[in-house]
Coordinates of N, CA and C in Angstrom, one line a residue:
X1 N 88.2 -75.7 -27.9 CA 88.3 -76.8 -28.9 C 88.9 -76.2 -30.1
X2 N 89.9 -76.8 -30.7 CA 90.5 -76.3 -31.9 C 89.8 -76.8 -33.1
X3 N 90.0 -76.2 -34.2 CA 89.3 -76.7 -35.4 C 89.7 -78.1 -35.8
X4 N 91.0 -78.4 -35.6 CA 91.4 -79.8 -35.9 C 90.7 -80.8 -35.0
X5 N 90.6 -80.5 -33.7 CA 89.9 -81.4 -32.8 C 88.5 -81.6 -33.2
X6 N 87.8 -80.4 -33.5 CA 86.4 -80.4 -33.9 C 86.2 -81.3 -35.1
X7 N 87.1 -81.2 -36.1 CA 87.0 -81.9 -37.3 C 87.2 -83.4 -37.1
X8 N 87.9 -83.8 -36.1 CA 88.0 -85.2 -35.7 C 86.7 -85.8 -35.2
X9 N 85.9 -84.9 -34.6 CA 84.6 -85.3 -34.1 C 83.5 -85.3 -35.2
X10 N 83.4 -84.2 -35.9 CA 82.4 -84.1 -37.0 C 83.2 -83.9 -38.3
X11 N 82.7 -84.6 -39.4 CA 83.4 -84.6 -40.6 C 83.4 -83.3 -41.4
X12 N 84.4 -83.0 -42.1 CA 84.5 -81.9 -43.0 C 84.0 -80.6 -42.5
X13 N 83.1 -80.0 -43.3 CA 82.6 -78.6 -43.0 C 81.9 -78.6 -41.7
X14 N 81.3 -79.7 -41.2 CA 80.6 -79.8 -40.0 C 81.4 -79.7 -38.8
X15 N 82.7 -79.8 -38.9 CA 83.6 -79.8 -37.8 C 84.4 -78.5 -37.6
X16 N 84.1 -77.5 -38.5 CA 84.8 -76.2 -38.4 C 84.2 -75.4 -37.2
X17 N 85.1 -74.9 -36.4 CA 84.7 -74.2 -35.2 C 84.0 -72.9 -35.6
X18 N 82.8 -72.6 -35.0 CA 82.0 -71.4 -35.2 C 81.6 -70.9 -33.9
X19 N 81.1 -69.6 -33.8 CA 80.5 -69.1 -32.6 C 79.0 -68.9 -32.9
X20 N 78.2 -69.3 -32.0 CA 76.8 -69.0 -32.1 C 76.5 -67.5 -31.8
X21 N 75.3 -67.1 -32.0 CA 74.9 -65.7 -31.8 C 75.1 -65.2 -30.3
X22 N 75.2 -66.2 -29.4 CA 75.4 -65.9 -28.0 C 76.9 -66.0 -27.6
X23 N 77.8 -66.1 -28.6 CA 79.2 -66.2 -28.4 C 79.8 -67.5 -27.9
X24 N 79.0 -68.5 -28.0 CA 79.5 -69.9 -27.6 C 80.1 -70.6 -28.8
X25 N 81.4 -71.1 -28.5 CA 82.1 -71.8 -29.6 C 81.4 -73.2 -29.8
X26 N 81.2 -73.5 -31.0 CA 80.5 -74.8 -31.3 C 80.9 -75.2 -32.8
X27 N 80.2 -76.2 -33.3 CA 80.3 -76.5 -34.7 C 78.9 -76.7 -35.3
X28 N 78.8 -76.7 -36.6 CA 77.5 -77.1 -37.2 C 77.1 -78.5 -36.9
X29 N 78.1 -79.4 -36.8 CA 77.8 -80.8 -36.5 C 77.3 -81.0 -35.1
X30 N 77.4 -80.0 -34.2 CA 76.9 -80.2 -32.8 C 75.4 -80.0 -32.7
X31 N 74.7 -79.6 -33.8 CA 73.3 -79.4 -33.8 C 72.7 -80.8 -33.8
X32 N 71.9 -81.1 -32.8 CA 71.3 -82.5 -32.6 C 70.3 -82.7 -33.8
X33 N 70.3 -83.9 -34.3 CA 69.4 -84.3 -35.4 C 69.7 -83.8 -36.8
X34 N 70.8 -83.1 -36.9 CA 71.1 -82.6 -38.2 C 71.5 -83.7 -39.2
X35 N 70.9 -83.7 -40.4 CA 71.3 -84.6 -41.5 C 71.7 -83.8 -42.8
X36 N 71.3 -82.6 -42.9 CA 71.7 -81.7 -44.0 C 71.6 -80.3 -43.4
X37 N 72.6 -79.5 -43.9 CA 72.7 -78.1 -43.4 C 72.6 -77.1 -44.5
X38 N 71.8 -76.1 -44.4 CA 71.7 -75.0 -45.4 C 72.3 -73.8 -44.7
X39 N 73.6 -73.5 -45.1 CA 74.3 -72.4 -44.5 C 74.0 -71.2 -45.4
X40 N 73.6 -70.1 -44.8 CA 73.2 -68.9 -45.5 C 73.9 -67.6 -44.9
X41 N 74.5 -66.8 -45.7 CA 75.1 -65.5 -45.2 C 73.9 -64.5 -45.3
X42 N 73.6 -63.9 -44.2 CA 72.4 -63.1 -44.1 C 72.8 -61.6 -43.7
X43 N 71.8 -60.7 -43.9 CA 72.0 -59.3 -43.5 C 70.6 -58.7 -43.3
X44 N 70.5 -57.8 -42.3 CA 69.1 -57.3 -41.9 C 68.7 -56.1 -42.7
X45 N 69.6 -55.5 -43.5 CA 69.3 -54.3 -44.3 C 69.5 -54.5 -45.8
X46 N 69.1 -55.7 -46.2 CA 69.3 -56.1 -47.6 C 68.0 -56.3 -48.3
X47 N 68.0 -56.1 -49.6 CA 66.8 -56.4 -50.4 C 66.3 -57.8 -50.3
X48 N 67.2 -58.7 -49.9 CA 66.9 -60.1 -49.8 C 66.5 -60.5 -48.4
X49 N 66.5 -59.6 -47.4 CA 66.2 -59.9 -46.0 C 64.9 -60.6 -45.9
X50 N 63.9 -60.3 -46.7 CA 62.6 -61.0 -46.7 C 62.8 -62.5 -46.8
X51 N 63.9 -63.0 -47.3 CA 64.1 -64.4 -47.4 C 64.1 -65.1 -46.1
X52 N 64.3 -64.4 -45.0 CA 64.2 -65.0 -43.6 C 62.9 -65.7 -43.5
X53 N 61.8 -65.2 -44.1 CA 60.5 -65.8 -44.0 C 60.5 -67.2 -44.7
X54 N 61.1 -67.2 -45.9 CA 61.2 -68.5 -46.6 C 62.1 -69.5 -45.9
X55 N 63.2 -69.0 -45.4 CA 64.2 -69.9 -44.7 C 63.5 -70.5 -43.5
X56 N 62.7 -69.7 -42.7 CA 62.0 -70.2 -41.6 C 60.9 -71.3 -42.0
X57 N 60.3 -71.0 -43.1 CA 59.3 -72.0 -43.7 C 60.0 -73.3 -44.1
X58 N 61.2 -73.2 -44.7 CA 62.0 -74.4 -45.1 C 62.3 -75.2 -43.8
X59 N 62.8 -74.4 -42.8 CA 63.2 -75.1 -41.5 C 62.0 -75.8 -40.9
X60 N 60.9 -75.1 -40.9 CA 59.6 -75.7 -40.3 C 59.2 -76.9 -41.0
X61 N 59.4 -76.9 -42.4 CA 58.9 -78.0 -43.2 C 59.9 -79.2 -43.1
X62 N 61.2 -79.0 -43.0 CA 62.2 -80.0 -43.1 C 62.9 -80.4 -41.8
X63 N 62.7 -79.6 -40.8 CA 63.4 -79.8 -39.5 C 63.3 -81.3 -39.0
X64 N 62.0 -81.7 -39.0 CA 61.8 -83.1 -38.5 C 62.5 -84.2 -39.3
X65 N 62.9 -83.8 -40.5 CA 63.6 -84.8 -41.4 C 65.1 -84.6 -41.3
X66 N 65.5 -83.6 -40.6 CA 67.0 -83.4 -40.4 C 67.6 -82.2 -40.9
X67 N 66.8 -81.3 -41.5 CA 67.4 -80.1 -42.1 C 67.8 -79.1 -41.0
X68 N 68.9 -78.5 -41.0 CA 69.3 -77.4 -40.2 C 69.6 -76.2 -41.1
X69 N 68.9 -75.1 -40.8 CA 69.2 -73.9 -41.5 C 70.1 -73.1 -40.6
X70 N 71.3 -72.7 -41.1 CA 72.3 -72.0 -40.2 C 72.6 -70.6 -40.8
X71 N 72.2 -69.6 -40.1 CA 72.3 -68.2 -40.6 C 73.6 -67.6 -40.1
X72 N 74.4 -67.0 -41.0 CA 75.6 -66.3 -40.6 C 75.6 -64.9 -41.0
X73 N 75.2 -64.0 -40.1 CA 75.2 -62.6 -40.4 C 76.6 -62.1 -41.0
X74 N 76.5 -61.2 -41.9 CA 77.7 -60.7 -42.6 C 77.5 -59.3 -43.0
X75 N 78.6 -58.5 -42.8 CA 78.5 -57.0 -43.1 C 79.4 -56.7 -44.3
X76 N 79.8 -57.8 -45.1 CA 80.7 -57.6 -46.2 C 80.2 -56.9 -47.4
X77 N 78.9 -56.9 -47.6 CA 78.2 -56.5 -48.8 C 77.4 -55.2 -48.5
X78 N 77.9 -54.1 -48.9 CA 77.1 -52.8 -48.7 C 76.9 -52.4 -47.3
X79 N 77.7 -53.0 -46.3 CA 77.5 -52.6 -44.9 C 76.1 -52.9 -44.5
X80 N 75.4 -54.0 -45.0 CA 74.0 -54.2 -44.7 C 73.7 -55.0 -43.4
X81 N 74.8 -55.3 -42.7 CA 74.6 -55.9 -41.3 C 75.4 -55.2 -40.3
X82 N 75.1 -53.9 -40.0 CA 75.9 -53.2 -39.0 C 75.6 -53.5 -37.6
X83 N 74.6 -54.2 -37.3 CA 74.1 -54.5 -35.9 C 75.0 -55.4 -35.2
X84 N 74.9 -55.4 -33.8 CA 75.6 -56.3 -32.9 C 74.8 -57.6 -32.9
X85 N 75.5 -58.6 -32.4 CA 74.8 -60.0 -32.3 C 73.5 -59.9 -31.6
X86 N 73.5 -59.2 -30.5 CA 72.3 -59.0 -29.6 C 71.2 -58.4 -30.5
X87 N 71.5 -57.4 -31.2 CA 70.5 -56.7 -32.1 C 70.0 -57.6 -33.2
X88 N 70.9 -58.3 -33.8 CA 70.6 -59.3 -34.9 C 69.6 -60.3 -34.4
X89 N 69.9 -60.9 -33.2 CA 69.1 -61.9 -32.6 C 67.7 -61.4 -32.4
X90 N 67.6 -60.2 -31.8 CA 66.3 -59.6 -31.6 C 65.5 -59.3 -32.9
X91 N 66.2 -58.7 -33.9 CA 65.7 -58.4 -35.2 C 65.0 -59.7 -35.8
X92 N 65.8 -60.8 -35.8 CA 65.3 -62.0 -36.4 C 64.1 -62.6 -35.7
X93 N 64.1 -62.6 -34.4 CA 63.0 -63.1 -33.6 C 61.8 -62.2 -33.8
X94 N 62.0 -60.9 -33.6 CA 60.8 -59.9 -33.7 C 60.2 -59.8 -35.0
X95 N 61.0 -59.8 -36.1 CA 60.5 -59.6 -37.4 C 60.1 -60.8 -38.2
X96 N 60.8 -61.9 -37.9 CA 60.6 -63.1 -38.7 C 60.4 -64.4 -37.9
X97 N 60.3 -64.2 -36.5 CA 60.1 -65.4 -35.6 C 61.1 -66.5 -36.0
X98 N 62.3 -66.2 -36.2 CA 63.3 -67.2 -36.6 C 63.6 -68.1 -35.4
X99 N 63.5 -69.4 -35.7 CA 63.9 -70.4 -34.6 C 65.1 -71.3 -35.0
X100 N 65.6 -71.1 -36.3 CA 66.8 -71.9 -36.7 C 68.0 -71.2 -36.1
X101 N 69.1 -72.0 -36.0 CA 70.3 -71.4 -35.4 C 70.9 -70.2 -36.2
X102 N 71.2 -69.2 -35.4 CA 71.9 -68.0 -35.9 C 73.3 -68.0 -35.3
X103 N 74.3 -67.7 -36.1 CA 75.7 -67.7 -35.6 C 76.2 -66.3 -35.5
X104 N 77.3 -66.1 -34.9 CA 77.9 -64.8 -34.8 C 78.3 -64.2 -36.1
X105 N 78.3 -62.9 -36.2 CA 78.6 -62.2 -37.4 C 80.0 -62.6 -37.9
X106 N 80.2 -62.8 -39.2 CA 81.5 -63.3 -39.7 C 81.8 -62.5 -41.0
X107 N 83.0 -62.4 -41.3 CA 83.5 -62.0 -42.7 C 83.5 -63.2 -43.5
X108 N 83.1 -63.1 -44.8 CA 83.1 -64.2 -45.7 C 83.9 -64.0 -46.9
X109 N 84.6 -62.9 -47.0 CA 85.5 -62.6 -48.1 C 86.7 -61.9 -47.6
X110 N 87.7 -61.9 -48.4 CA 89.0 -61.2 -48.1 C 89.8 -61.9 -47.1
X111 N 90.8 -61.2 -46.6 CA 91.8 -61.8 -45.6 C 91.2 -62.2 -44.3
X112 N 90.1 -61.6 -43.9 CA 89.5 -61.9 -42.6 C 88.3 -62.9 -42.8
X113 N 88.2 -63.6 -43.9 CA 87.1 -64.5 -44.1 C 87.2 -65.7 -43.1
X114 N 86.0 -66.0 -42.6 CA 85.9 -67.1 -41.6 C 86.3 -68.4 -42.2
X115 N 87.0 -69.3 -41.5 CA 87.4 -70.6 -42.1 C 86.3 -71.4 -42.7
X116 N 85.1 -71.3 -42.2 CA 84.0 -72.1 -42.8 C 83.8 -71.6 -44.2
X117 N 83.7 -70.3 -44.4 CA 83.5 -69.7 -45.7 C 84.7 -69.8 -46.6
X118 N 85.9 -69.9 -46.1 CA 87.0 -70.2 -46.9 C 86.9 -71.5 -47.5
X119 N 86.4 -72.5 -46.7 CA 86.3 -73.9 -47.2 C 85.1 -74.0 -48.1
X120 N 84.0 -73.3 -47.9 CA 82.8 -73.3 -48.7 C 83.1 -72.8 -50.1
X121 N 84.0 -71.8 -50.2 CA 84.2 -71.1 -51.5 C 85.6 -71.4 -52.1
X122 N 86.5 -72.1 -51.4 CA 87.8 -72.3 -51.8 C 87.9 -73.2 -53.1
X123 N 89.1 -73.3 -53.6 CA 89.3 -74.1 -54.8 C 89.0 -75.6 -54.7
X124 N 89.0 -76.1 -53.4 CA 88.7 -77.5 -53.2 C 87.2 -77.7 -52.9
X125 N 86.5 -76.7 -52.8 CA 85.0 -76.8 -52.6 C 84.4 -77.4 -53.9
X126 N 83.3 -78.0 -53.7 CA 82.6 -78.6 -54.8 C 82.0 -77.5 -55.8
X127 N 81.8 -76.3 -55.3 CA 81.3 -75.2 -56.1 C 82.1 -74.0 -55.7
X128 N 83.4 -73.9 -56.1 CA 84.3 -72.8 -55.7 C 83.9 -71.5 -56.2
X129 N 84.5 -70.4 -55.6 CA 84.3 -69.1 -56.1 C 83.8 -68.2 -55.0
X130 N 84.1 -66.9 -55.1 CA 83.7 -66.0 -54.1 C 82.1 -65.8 -54.0
X131 N 81.7 -65.5 -52.8 CA 80.3 -65.1 -52.6 C 80.1 -63.7 -53.2
X132 N 79.0 -63.5 -53.9 CA 78.8 -62.2 -54.6 C 77.9 -61.2 -53.8
X133 N 77.1 -61.8 -52.9 CA 76.2 -60.9 -52.1 C 75.6 -61.7 -51.0
X134 N 74.7 -61.0 -50.2 CA 74.0 -61.6 -49.1 C 73.0 -62.7 -49.6
X135 N 72.7 -63.6 -48.7 CA 71.7 -64.7 -48.9 C 72.1 -65.7 -50.0
X136 N 73.4 -66.0 -50.0 CA 73.9 -67.1 -50.8 C 73.6 -68.3 -49.9
X137 N 73.4 -69.5 -50.5 CA 73.0 -70.7 -49.7 C 73.9 -71.8 -50.1
X138 N 74.4 -72.5 -49.1 CA 75.3 -73.6 -49.3 C 74.7 -74.9 -48.6
X139 N 74.4 -75.9 -49.4 CA 73.8 -77.1 -48.8 C 74.9 -78.1 -48.5
X140 N 75.0 -78.5 -47.3 CA 76.1 -79.5 -46.8 C 75.4 -80.8 -46.4
X141 N 76.0 -81.9 -46.8 CA 75.4 -83.2 -46.5 C 75.9 -83.7 -45.1
X142 N 75.4 -84.9 -44.7 CA 75.7 -85.5 -43.5 C 77.2 -85.9 -43.4
X143 N 77.8 -86.0 -44.6 CA 79.2 -86.4 -44.6 C 80.1 -85.2 -44.5
X144 N 79.5 -84.0 -44.3 CA 80.3 -82.8 -44.1 C 80.8 -82.2 -45.4
X145 N 80.3 -82.6 -46.6 CA 80.8 -82.1 -47.9 C 79.7 -81.2 -48.5
X146 N 80.2 -80.2 -49.2 CA 79.3 -79.3 -49.9 C 78.6 -80.0 -51.1
X147 N 77.3 -80.0 -51.1 CA 76.5 -80.7 -52.1 C 76.1 -79.7 -53.2
X148 N 75.6 -78.5 -52.8 CA 75.2 -77.5 -53.8 C 75.3 -76.1 -53.3
X149 N 75.3 -75.2 -54.2 CA 75.4 -73.8 -53.8 C 74.4 -73.0 -54.6
X150 N 73.7 -72.1 -54.0 CA 72.6 -71.3 -54.6 C 72.9 -69.8 -54.4
X151 N 72.6 -69.0 -55.4 CA 72.8 -67.6 -55.3 C 71.7 -66.9 -54.5
X152 N 71.9 -65.6 -54.3 CA 70.9 -64.8 -53.6 C 69.5 -64.8 -54.3
X153 N 69.5 -64.9 -55.6 CA 68.2 -64.8 -56.3 C 67.4 -66.1 -56.2
X154 N 68.0 -67.2 -55.7 CA 67.3 -68.4 -55.5 C 66.5 -68.3 -54.2
X155 N 65.2 -68.3 -54.4 CA 64.3 -68.1 -53.2 C 64.3 -69.4 -52.4
X156 N 64.1 -69.3 -51.1 CA 64.0 -70.5 -50.2 C 62.9 -71.5 -50.7
X157 N 61.8 -71.0 -51.2 CA 60.8 -71.9 -51.7 C 60.9 -72.3 -53.1
X158 N 62.0 -72.1 -53.7 CA 62.2 -72.5 -55.1 C 62.2 -74.1 -55.2
X159 N 61.7 -74.6 -56.3 CA 61.7 -76.0 -56.5 C 63.1 -76.6 -56.6
X160 N 64.0 -75.8 -57.2 CA 65.4 -76.3 -57.3 C 66.0 -76.5 -55.9
X161 N 65.9 -75.6 -55.0 CA 66.4 -75.7 -53.6 C 65.7 -76.8 -52.8
X162 N 64.4 -76.8 -52.9 CA 63.7 -77.9 -52.2 C 64.0 -79.3 -52.6
X163 N 64.2 -79.5 -53.9 CA 64.6 -80.8 -54.4 C 66.0 -81.2 -54.0
X164 N 66.9 -80.2 -54.0 CA 68.2 -80.5 -53.5 C 68.2 -80.9 -52.0
X165 N 67.4 -80.2 -51.2 CA 67.3 -80.5 -49.8 C 66.7 -81.9 -49.6
X166 N 65.6 -82.2 -50.3 CA 65.0 -83.5 -50.2 C 66.0 -84.6 -50.6
X167 N 66.8 -84.4 -51.7 CA 67.8 -85.4 -52.1 C 68.9 -85.6 -51.0
X168 N 69.3 -84.4 -50.4 CA 70.3 -84.5 -49.4 C 69.8 -85.3 -48.2
X169 N 68.6 -85.1 -47.8 CA 68.0 -85.8 -46.7 C 67.8 -87.3 -46.9
X170 N 67.6 -87.6 -48.2 CA 67.4 -89.0 -48.6 C 68.8 -89.7 -48.5
X171 N 69.8 -89.0 -48.8 CA 71.2 -89.6 -48.9 C 71.9 -89.6 -47.6
X172 N 71.2 -89.1 -46.5 CA 71.9 -89.0 -45.2 C 72.4 -90.3 -44.7
X173 N 73.4 -90.2 -43.8 CA 74.0 -91.4 -43.2 C 73.0 -92.1 -42.3

């Protein structure tokens, strides 16, 4: 499936082709029941890695309302995600009991940046600019548009993030 075809099926950012952690080509919009997506660039050897616990708690709390947490491992910052997809999957399950979708490792900056992150950070994005570190969070609505962006220091259990998620879920199609 090409990105163009995928975008015809799912709107905007939700139609960009991605690979899941098991190397299957899919889109964010293919996740059943999704009404809002929290895309996070993650790494297993980062000071923010503990945020996996909070991301899982967010997912547990809001999944039934339509939230999808989507983790994208990235080795762009300090080489903090050197592991293979198989090792990443095991790490997330063993250490944090992650049940939300994890996608294949991607580049999010530079010439090799994945198209999803090019769109999330590009000049036409609602909140443009490069990602500065691991565990940045991008909230995408049911219309496939970027609603909000949060830096690494915004914890998953922050009032700011939870309110944005609640509002996104209320605004769903």
